[in-house]
Each structure stands twice: as C-alpha cells, then as structure tokens.
XYZ file of C-alpha atoms in Angstrom:
581
model
C 37.651 34.054 102.836
C 39.929 36.616 101.274
C 39.627 37.282 97.599
C 42.705 36.808 95.413
C 44.184 39.868 93.749
C 43.704 39.899 89.990
C 45.541 41.759 87.296
C 43.938 42.410 83.921
C 46.183 42.537 80.883
C 45.270 45.448 78.618
C 45.059 45.059 74.877
C 48.031 47.383 74.496
C 49.994 45.232 76.916
C 48.923 42.084 75.089
C 49.972 43.413 71.720
C 53.230 45.129 72.658
C 54.330 43.622 75.954
C 54.999 40.032 76.953
C 53.125 38.587 73.991
C 54.879 40.994 71.621
C 55.125 40.680 67.887
C 54.406 36.948 67.939
C 50.991 37.672 69.416
C 50.335 39.942 66.471
C 51.207 37.088 64.162
C 48.825 34.831 66.059
C 46.070 37.319 65.325
C 46.859 37.323 61.632
C 48.804 40.587 61.898
C 52.320 39.415 61.114
C 52.868 42.426 58.863
C 52.567 44.646 61.950
C 55.345 42.968 63.945
C 57.778 45.295 65.702
C 61.529 45.045 64.938
C 63.691 44.253 67.956
C 65.383 47.664 67.912
C 62.312 49.743 67.114
C 61.812 52.913 69.050
C 58.934 53.296 71.466
C 57.307 55.645 68.968
C 57.424 52.944 66.308
C 56.053 50.410 68.769
C 53.180 52.762 69.595
C 52.345 52.998 65.907
C 52.278 49.221 65.650
C 50.040 48.946 68.694
C 47.641 51.567 67.353
C 47.466 49.852 63.956
C 46.881 46.457 65.532
C 44.209 47.869 67.821
C 42.248 49.172 64.850
C 42.443 45.774 63.177
C 41.508 43.695 66.221
C 38.444 45.459 67.610
C 36.828 42.068 68.195
C 39.450 41.293 70.848
C 38.695 44.168 73.174
C 40.423 44.385 76.536
C 40.284 42.282 79.658
C 37.944 44.161 82.011
C 39.284 45.476 85.276
C 37.247 43.954 88.105
C 37.705 45.473 91.550
C 38.021 43.065 94.461
C 35.082 44.812 96.100
C 32.866 43.904 93.128
C 33.323 40.158 93.611
C 30.265 38.858 95.456
C 31.404 35.301 96.010
C 34.645 33.299 95.955
C 34.858 29.547 95.401
C 37.917 27.334 95.754
C 38.239 24.195 93.617
C 41.041 22.175 92.111
C 39.697 22.366 88.553
C 37.190 24.648 86.820
C 35.482 23.574 83.590
C 34.041 26.497 81.645
C 31.276 25.240 79.365
C 28.918 22.268 79.635
C 28.444 21.433 75.962
C 29.742 18.166 74.545
C 33.423 18.675 75.354
C 32.834 20.287 78.750
C 30.239 17.781 79.921
C 32.563 14.897 79.079
C 35.336 16.663 80.999
C 32.986 17.166 83.948
C 31.780 13.564 83.886
C 35.389 12.346 83.775
C 36.302 14.491 86.775
C 33.229 13.265 88.634
C 34.173 9.689 87.811
C 37.688 10.310 89.168
C 36.364 11.904 92.365
C 38.049 15.227 91.631
C 37.272 18.502 93.365
C 35.885 20.571 90.507
C 33.220 22.986 89.345
C 31.559 23.124 85.926
C 29.731 26.216 84.736
C 27.839 27.151 81.603
C 26.700 30.429 80.090
C 23.332 29.013 79.010
C 20.295 28.720 81.209
C 19.755 25.024 80.492
C 21.638 21.988 79.131
C 23.040 22.417 75.627
C 21.928 20.313 72.674
C 23.619 16.965 72.223
C 25.287 15.740 69.045
C 25.689 12.128 68.070
C 28.299 11.378 65.365
C 31.482 10.550 67.270
C 34.584 10.008 65.181
C 37.022 7.497 66.689
C 39.697 5.018 65.684
C 40.729 1.625 67.104
C 37.557 1.101 69.148
C 36.633 -2.450 70.125
C 33.600 -2.316 67.771
C 35.808 -1.501 64.816
C 38.172 -4.286 65.781
C 35.300 -6.777 66.154
C 34.196 -6.009 62.601
C 37.695 -6.108 61.197
C 37.488 -2.410 60.386
C 40.726 -0.530 60.416
C 42.643 1.875 58.241
C 46.066 3.368 58.106
C 46.807 5.934 60.795
C 49.310 7.496 58.437
C 46.757 7.917 55.678
C 44.249 9.422 58.105
C 46.652 11.898 59.672
C 47.948 13.056 56.311
C 44.465 13.390 54.834
C 43.462 15.470 57.871
C 46.572 17.648 57.491
C 46.040 18.023 53.746
C 42.571 19.445 54.343
C 44.194 22.072 56.582
C 47.076 22.772 54.182
C 49.350 21.534 56.996
C 48.582 24.616 59.091
C 47.647 22.397 62.016
C 49.671 20.359 64.511
C 50.010 16.660 63.744
C 51.064 15.865 67.307
C 47.657 17.139 68.460
C 45.976 14.836 65.941
C 47.952 11.951 67.431
C 46.183 12.582 70.728
C 42.875 11.872 68.981
C 44.290 8.779 67.272
C 45.632 7.354 70.519
C 42.641 8.162 72.739
C 39.431 8.416 70.705
C 38.597 4.707 70.628
C 39.110 4.380 74.377
C 36.936 7.452 74.938
C 33.988 5.888 73.105
C 34.528 2.697 75.091
C 34.473 4.706 78.343
C 31.223 6.385 77.291
C 29.558 3.048 76.525
C 30.777 1.432 79.754
C 29.704 4.469 81.798
C 26.216 4.452 80.305
C 25.873 0.698 80.768
C 26.623 1.019 84.476
C 24.777 4.287 85.090
C 21.617 3.574 83.072
C 21.348 0.009 84.288
C 20.959 -1.378 80.775
C 23.542 -2.264 78.150
C 24.827 0.359 75.785
C 26.883 -0.181 72.657
C 28.383 1.676 69.714
C 27.368 1.291 66.093
C 30.097 1.986 63.544
C 28.744 3.668 60.437
C 30.426 1.409 57.890
C 28.523 3.085 55.053
C 30.794 6.051 55.571
C 33.814 3.992 54.687
C 35.463 3.419 51.313
C 32.081 2.476 49.984
C 32.669 0.276 46.951
C 29.535 1.610 45.278
C 29.268 2.156 41.544
C 32.556 3.868 40.908
C 33.038 5.138 44.465
C 33.707 8.684 45.555
C 37.120 10.187 44.925
C 37.499 11.077 48.608
C 39.049 9.028 51.415
C 36.173 8.275 53.793
C 37.406 6.176 56.721
C 34.752 4.309 58.757
C 35.344 6.278 61.963
C 31.825 7.462 62.837
C 30.320 5.894 65.994
C 26.767 6.163 67.333
C 26.487 5.336 71.032
C 23.065 3.770 71.672
C 21.139 1.535 74.058
C 21.860 -2.010 72.970
C 18.397 -3.540 73.463
C 16.615 -1.336 70.929
C 16.555 -0.890 67.177
C 19.618 1.346 66.740
C 17.649 3.570 64.336
C 14.807 4.186 66.804
C 14.415 7.160 69.118
C 14.312 4.773 72.086
C 17.896 3.737 71.366
C 19.300 7.251 71.326
C 21.256 8.476 74.338
C 21.204 12.218 74.976
C 24.836 12.688 75.967
C 24.538 16.065 77.665
C 21.412 15.108 79.583
C 22.696 11.740 80.781
C 26.212 12.913 81.631
C 24.728 15.832 83.569
C 22.725 13.314 85.595
C 25.882 11.244 86.017
C 27.741 14.266 87.396
C 24.880 14.922 89.810
C 24.893 11.293 90.916
C 28.495 11.792 92.021
C 27.547 14.753 94.215
C 28.554 17.558 91.844
C 26.465 20.081 89.932
C 26.459 21.937 86.629
C 25.967 25.631 87.361
C 24.080 27.428 84.590
C 23.637 31.119 83.706
C 27.246 31.737 84.714
C 29.448 33.437 82.142
C 33.229 33.626 81.912
C 34.481 37.210 82.196
C 38.260 36.788 82.401
C 40.983 34.410 83.519
C 43.235 35.051 86.502
C 46.932 35.017 85.750
C 49.791 36.833 87.391
C 52.224 38.013 84.726
C 54.110 35.022 83.237
C 52.718 32.788 85.969
C 50.121 30.014 85.876
C 46.408 30.540 85.416
C 44.946 30.279 88.915
C 41.262 30.672 88.264
C 38.622 32.785 86.575
C 36.195 35.579 87.271
C 32.695 34.797 86.084
C 29.336 36.518 86.277
C 25.846 35.370 87.181
C 22.612 37.168 88.036
C 24.002 38.144 91.441
C 27.220 39.658 90.107
C 30.836 38.521 89.870
C 31.993 35.140 91.163
C 35.675 34.295 91.478
C 36.787 30.683 91.116
C 40.244 29.980 92.510
C 41.875 26.817 91.179
C 44.867 24.839 92.394
C 45.293 22.708 89.275
C 43.776 24.588 86.381
C 40.975 25.751 84.123
C 39.559 23.837 81.156
C 38.056 26.143 78.548
C 35.220 24.313 76.786
C 33.025 27.293 75.950
C 32.629 26.994 72.198
C 33.696 29.013 69.203
C 32.641 32.437 67.930
C 29.899 31.987 65.259
C 27.589 34.346 67.178
C 30.158 37.164 67.221
C 29.819 39.061 63.899
C 32.931 41.206 64.429
C 35.083 38.212 65.221
C 33.647 36.101 62.399
C 34.266 38.855 59.842
C 37.841 39.278 61.050
C 38.726 35.597 61.348
C 36.801 34.129 58.394
C 35.531 36.790 55.971
C 34.852 34.274 53.192
C 32.366 32.520 55.466
C 30.312 35.685 55.897
C 30.201 36.095 52.115
C 28.456 32.756 51.526
C 26.277 32.074 54.596
C 22.498 32.478 54.627
C 21.477 30.303 57.570
C 22.051 30.368 61.327
C 22.547 26.874 62.764
C 24.820 27.499 65.747
C 24.533 27.956 69.506
C 23.989 31.676 69.944
C 25.847 31.604 73.265
C 29.057 30.944 71.334
C 30.553 34.426 71.089
C 34.235 33.529 71.451
C 34.581 34.601 75.072
C 36.876 31.725 75.981
C 39.154 32.492 73.037
C 39.280 36.172 73.962
C 39.918 35.445 77.636
C 42.812 33.157 76.712
C 44.262 35.738 74.317
C 44.137 38.376 77.066
C 46.499 36.251 79.173
C 48.953 35.607 76.344
C 47.595 32.605 74.454
C 48.461 32.174 70.808
C 45.604 31.805 68.330
C 45.409 29.799 65.136
C 46.869 31.830 62.265
C 43.749 31.376 60.119
C 40.075 30.883 60.842
C 38.165 27.672 60.232
C 34.426 27.168 59.994
C 31.927 24.356 59.603
C 29.629 25.390 56.760
C 27.086 23.053 55.157
C 25.465 23.619 51.744
C 21.865 23.712 52.974
C 20.754 27.291 53.641
C 17.826 27.479 51.194
C 16.593 30.986 50.306
C 14.172 32.627 47.890
C 15.472 33.749 44.475
C 17.236 37.106 44.659
C 18.380 36.790 48.282
C 22.081 37.453 48.862
C 24.338 35.698 51.343
C 25.641 37.652 54.307
C 24.087 39.189 57.394
C 20.553 40.526 57.175
C 21.201 42.411 60.413
C 24.865 42.379 61.370
C 24.331 44.001 64.756
C 21.787 41.338 65.704
C 23.845 38.641 63.989
C 20.938 37.381 61.897
C 20.967 35.765 58.469
C 18.280 35.237 55.840
C 16.986 31.981 57.283
C 17.401 29.329 59.968
C 17.516 25.575 59.721
C 18.879 23.316 57.017
C 17.336 21.772 53.908
C 19.168 18.471 53.639
C 18.569 18.118 49.900
C 21.114 20.882 49.344
C 23.982 18.455 49.935
C 23.029 16.198 47.027
C 25.436 16.430 44.059
C 22.944 17.782 41.511
C 23.959 20.375 38.926
C 24.777 23.702 40.567
C 25.006 27.082 38.826
C 25.666 30.684 39.825
C 23.537 33.748 39.071
C 24.981 33.955 35.582
C 23.719 30.429 34.847
C 27.240 29.011 34.776
C 28.192 25.791 36.525
C 29.872 26.562 39.837
C 32.111 23.589 40.731
C 32.316 19.825 41.201
C 29.127 19.240 43.189
C 30.467 16.038 44.755
C 32.917 17.698 47.144
C 32.713 18.528 50.827
C 29.595 20.207 52.176
C 31.494 23.492 52.175
C 32.796 23.243 48.609
C 29.790 24.989 47.075
C 29.529 27.695 49.767
C 33.199 28.630 49.562
C 33.148 28.490 45.755
C 30.070 30.751 45.754
C 31.761 33.285 48.053
C 33.541 34.712 45.000
C 30.442 34.645 42.772
C 27.540 37.131 42.609
C 25.489 37.209 45.802
C 27.451 34.364 47.385
C 24.605 31.946 46.538
C 24.069 29.119 44.062
C 21.211 27.294 42.358
C 20.649 23.529 42.433
C 18.736 21.937 39.510
C 17.231 18.456 38.969
C 14.215 16.707 37.479
C 11.468 14.310 38.529
C 13.934 11.413 38.707
C 15.660 12.839 41.780
C 14.501 9.982 44.086
C 16.242 7.446 41.841
C 19.274 9.707 41.424
C 19.915 10.072 45.151
C 19.768 6.310 45.612
C 22.604 6.067 43.100
C 24.520 8.955 44.681
C 24.287 7.511 48.219
C 26.053 10.441 49.834
C 27.849 10.072 53.154
C 27.386 11.605 56.594
C 24.185 13.376 57.578
C 23.305 14.106 53.939
C 22.418 10.397 53.736
C 19.084 11.293 55.364
C 17.892 12.391 51.920
C 18.259 8.980 50.304
C 17.567 6.984 53.444
C 14.320 8.702 54.397
C 13.059 11.874 52.669
C 13.273 10.566 49.090
C 13.200 6.871 49.919
C 9.916 5.687 48.408
C 8.606 9.248 48.014
C 8.316 11.611 45.080
C 9.858 15.077 45.246
C 6.401 16.577 45.743
C 5.469 14.136 48.507
C 8.691 14.868 50.367
C 8.945 18.623 49.934
C 5.708 20.296 48.840
C 4.469 21.423 52.249
C 7.694 22.969 53.540
C 9.430 24.102 50.382
C 7.506 24.030 47.083
C 4.300 25.613 48.373
C 6.348 28.276 50.175
C 8.219 29.433 47.078
C 11.598 28.060 48.103
C 11.869 24.971 45.894
C 10.672 25.938 42.401
C 8.736 23.493 40.218
C 8.027 23.890 36.487
C 6.830 21.899 33.489
C 9.589 23.231 31.226
C 13.174 24.317 31.750
C 12.329 27.682 30.236
C 9.623 28.192 32.861
C 11.966 26.989 35.599
C 14.590 29.535 34.540
C 12.015 32.314 34.856
C 10.897 31.177 38.294
C 14.496 31.036 39.472
C 15.060 34.622 38.326
C 17.315 34.082 35.316
C 16.969 36.723 32.605
C 18.600 37.637 29.304
C 22.077 36.244 28.800
C 22.016 34.582 32.230
C 18.914 32.613 31.194
C 20.598 31.617 27.940
C 23.639 30.429 29.899
C 21.424 28.501 32.316
C 19.684 26.538 29.556
C 22.962 25.903 27.732
C 24.636 24.686 30.949
C 21.867 22.117 31.434
C 22.229 20.964 27.828
C 25.984 20.509 28.286
C 25.483 18.736 31.611
C 23.042 16.297 30.024
C 25.613 15.562 27.328
C 28.223 14.732 29.981
C 25.713 12.436 31.680
C 25.134 10.635 28.371
C 28.891 10.272 27.841
C 29.427 9.081 31.405
C 32.202 11.583 32.006
C 32.391 15.012 33.619
C 34.853 16.642 31.261
C 34.461 20.018 32.971
C 35.146 19.487 36.687
C 35.829 15.748 37.010
C 32.889 14.672 39.128
C 32.474 10.907 39.550
C 30.361 9.525 36.700
C 27.849 7.861 39.028
C 27.065 11.256 40.530
C 26.013 12.804 37.239
C 22.269 12.979 36.512
C 20.066 13.861 33.563
C 17.754 16.908 33.657
C 15.255 16.024 30.911
C 11.983 14.740 32.354
C 9.325 17.108 33.718
C 8.542 18.336 36.239
C 11.797 20.194 36.795
C 12.984 21.626 40.115
C 15.434 24.239 41.292
C 16.338 26.119 44.461
C 18.774 28.783 45.638
C 21.094 28.161 48.570
C 23.715 29.734 50.743
C 25.775 28.115 53.446
C 24.481 26.984 56.830
C 26.948 28.024 59.531
C 27.144 25.350 62.235
C 30.152 26.571 64.185
C 33.688 27.868 64.049
C 36.442 25.315 64.650
C 39.623 27.359 65.110
C 40.735 28.933 68.342
C 43.374 28.876 71.046
C 46.415 26.862 70.058
C 47.167 23.838 72.218
C 49.815 21.156 72.487
C 49.290 17.402 72.448
C 48.219 17.472 76.114
C 45.518 20.110 75.403
C 47.551 22.747 77.250
C 47.140 26.249 75.856
C 50.406 27.557 74.435
C 51.850 31.055 74.139
C 53.535 32.677 71.168
C 56.781 30.806 71.887
C 55.021 27.442 71.944
C 55.337 27.143 75.725
C 52.443 25.783 77.752
C 50.588 28.258 79.944
C 50.449 26.331 83.185
C 46.969 25.710 84.497
C 45.131 26.449 81.236
C 43.655 23.890 78.864
C 41.310 24.345 75.896
C 39.074 21.718 74.283
C 36.219 21.611 71.800
C 35.555 24.385 69.335
C 37.331 27.075 71.342
C 40.570 25.112 70.939
C 42.855 25.272 67.923
C 45.834 23.474 66.373
C 43.522 20.920 64.783
C 41.744 22.423 61.765
C 42.494 25.276 59.372
C 40.239 26.892 56.789
C 37.485 24.312 56.704
C 36.048 21.131 58.201
C 37.066 17.784 56.658
C 33.487 16.566 56.491
C 34.376 13.204 54.945
C 36.202 12.357 58.167
C 32.671 11.816 59.463
C 32.101 12.673 63.124
C 35.593 14.024 63.611
C 34.554 17.327 65.190
C 32.520 15.647 67.908
C 35.194 12.981 68.202
C 37.706 15.721 68.950
C 35.374 17.316 71.488
C 34.700 14.259 73.615
C 38.217 12.832 73.291
C 39.974 16.047 74.260
C 37.415 16.898 76.956
C 38.153 13.608 78.680
C 41.898 13.858 78.058
C 42.204 17.348 79.563
C 40.240 16.282 82.640
C 42.408 13.202 83.159
C 45.585 15.228 82.635
C 44.697 17.847 85.248
C 43.389 15.233 87.667
C 46.687 13.364 87.457
C 45.208 10.317 85.724
C 47.632 10.652 82.769
C 51.343 10.496 83.462
C-alpha cells in the first residue's frame, strides 16, 4: 500500500504564514503581531522574537516516506486512551465504526470517578435540578468569561445522557445492574450557615447496583472495563504508540497522523478524522512555565500522568490550531513539605517537585499563614485559592495551624468534593495522632507541640515572623469568639479556635493534578483555527482541549473536569461517526 505524502509545517511558517498574527495571539504573543503592510524584514523580526518566546512549541518534525514502517487505514483515529479517549473508543466500538485507538503509555491509564453531569435520570428521580443559567454563568465567572459558553452548552445538553449511556453499557456488558449515585452532599448544603459558593449537585458515581455504593466491590474501573468492552467488539487499544505529528495538506482537512512505536514510525490514514484525547502538559516544564508561570511558583507535589507532555496540543498548533489565550491548571492545596522547603521544581530538567502524593487535610479551612506569620487569605475558597495566593508570597508555600479539637472542627466544616474524606474517614472517630502520626507527625511533616511558642519554633518562625505568627493566632481566636471573620469574610461556621494543646501545624504547596487549557474547539468539539473556522477532520477532547476553562478549575462544580472528558469524548466520536446530525 502506498504511503501518503506528508508536509510538515515549520514553526516559522506557523507563526508568519497561514496562521499569521492571530496564531501569535493564540500563543499569548499578541504584542508581536505583524501589521498588514509590514515589510518582510519586519515580519522576520516578529518571527524571531516569537520563536525565542515559544521554545516549548518546537517544530513539526520532517518524516521521510521511507522512514514509515507501517501504514494503516481507518475511518477514525483516537489518540489517547485515558478517560476521554476510552469513552470515545467505546462509543465508536458500540456504533460499529472502523477506528483505531492508540495510547502513549504501556498499560491502561488510571481511572477517575467523579463525573459531573446535569439532567440525568437519577437527578430527576430525586427531584434534583438547578438553573442552567446559573450554572453556565458561574462556570464562566470562574474563567473571567475567557471561555466559550456555546461549548459549555454541549456539556449541559449531553452530560446526563452520557452518564446514562455508561450505566446502561455496564449493565449489559457486565451482566449485572449498574447505577449512578448523585452526591447530594455537594449541593447547596443547608448546613450551619452554608458555604458562600454555589455548589450544584452534579457529581455522579457510577457503581454496581447490588453492592454498598461505598465499598470497593461497587466501584467500576472505567478504563479497564471500557477497554474490555472495546475488545469485545473486535477492536483493540494499541499501547506504547506515541503521536508525532498530524497530517494536513495546507488549508485542507486533517487526514491522519504519524505515530511512533518500538518498531519505528506508523502512519494512520483517516477518512473521517482524528480525535485528540492525549492529555494536557503538566509533565512539560518548558510549556508549563510559559503557559502558567504562577502554577510553577506554588507547586510542591507531582500528582499527574507523566505521559502528559502536551504533544497533542503541539501537534494541533503545528497544523494551524488556535490555543487558549491563557493557561489553566488544576492545583489542590495538599502538597505537604518540611519547614523551609520552597515551591517550584527541585529538578526542572527532570520535572520533579519536592514531594509526591496529597495530604487531604490540607484542604480543610484551618488558619493559614505565610512565612512572615501573616494570614494568607480566606481559607474556605477553592482548593487552588491558597496555592495561587501563596504564589506571590515568600517561597510560594503556606502554613496550616489547628489544635487538638480538629476532629470536631472538620465535622462542622463538612467540606465538599474529595476533601470530604477528611471528615468522613480520616478524622471521623479518630484523634489527630491516631490518624496522622505514622505518615506525617513521626516523619517531621506535621508538627506537634504543647505550646504555641514551641509550635512556632518547630515550624521555623523566628524573630518578628514568630511574633506575627503568635499575634495572628490571637486575632483569629478573637474572630472565632465573635463569630465573624472581619478580615477576609470566611463563613463563621468555618472558623475554629486554636487554644487547646496539643497544637499542630504543617507547611504546604500546591499539588498539580493536570493542566486544563489547550486547543480551542467549537461546540461540536472541532478544533478551530485563528479565524474561528473548524479544521476539518480534527477534534480535541479532555485536557488537551480548550475553550472551557481559563486560569483555574472551578472545583465547587464537583466532577466537572471528568464530566467534560467523558461527555466530549462520546460526543466527538458520535459526531465523526455520523450519529449526530
């Protein structure tokens, strides 16, 4: 079979040719745009300046036809078999499409479980609903309206049906009933005072119906089971196969991709299109620094898939795709570190941070101070509120302080989302020492002291900073007594006293879970160019896709990231397969 001719688009061509000045703007380089009547010399200067600023982008490699070891012809290629890609693949298998699905990793990716959706039959059965208008405007407000509300409408109109399809597919495939549990605790909670944030009950957990929904036996591993489902339909997930570049004749449709495995280059020719589902760029230090520098300043913990280096985003940009104008990251406030450790890379070349894993207690709204002993912010905000606030403070880290009454405090706080594990399990019926001595106190991460003065010393506060630290606690206790946060306006029921020994404190940075900006798409998940026109044959879903978030993750829209992944993965597959008209 003859191999198709491919044409790489150089970075110079991308920045000064067909994509032009608008492509520069898409890369955050609007100040470098070239005037319409600029001379070639001026254009060259612009290109050179942009090249220096966008080293993370690189150039599309030139691959000779003679270097391609194998050619495969399919209707649709799915690049990535994580949550969004595996749902796309399972949908295509269900529709009987002619497709291939590949993944960079050597084995199935980890599954995630909080699926945000609206208008599902389980919500309707429980009488749960909320205003679409309020949701879409809250989502846009988080992003400072730098996203595309028509793309959000695709989630609104399809997410509930996607969860229903998952449940029905599992019920038939597994031979036992599945169901979805709506996390109503993550709704407008009605607790003592209630949080100031809008928290719609959108989070779904898809489980086996005949088990305790909180048991391990009830849990369905989405990637594992959908991979088996794909195989049952006669298709396969091909691992250890990495995207190298997309195939696109100039201004034409995307007609496939060149990938690489252990045997060399493989060319996939497609008649209908390519679905990029290959993740974000958290494991690409150059790209992360360029797209979201404030994230680097406050992160201490690696919690992302290290295969996610932004290759899908780069490949799309090389063929003229527009990128989100600003970066967006999912950062949680749980990267515990020893006193004196700064945020930022420990080894930038290797992409390593000070620690791995998350300490869930970090998300509790206890008093938080910076290295000068001054209170940092309202501790009752999003998981990323403390990390991003700390990015402009010394070391990019913060200190959390509480006393022996923490188990009772967290029951009153009753935080939402995955931070609820602290009050539901770790500190439910356990003392601080019982819950955390082995992993944290005995290892010098969570400090324990009989006096606040001793605690300040253990946490590394000295001189004026120590004086500030003790004074801040005194003032915080006074606000607790008064039942009002007169400094930052935190809800009264999330204040706590720090008076009864033993006292505890720990230093944290952010835990980076993933990046959530990428290639801009329209409401049909089609990748768009700098003029807003769809690039035929190219779709992007999951965390390599854009148009949905900006700056940060709206964590109180619980499960929304995974909800976007599965909803858009299925939608893109149906669109290319002709199942949506």
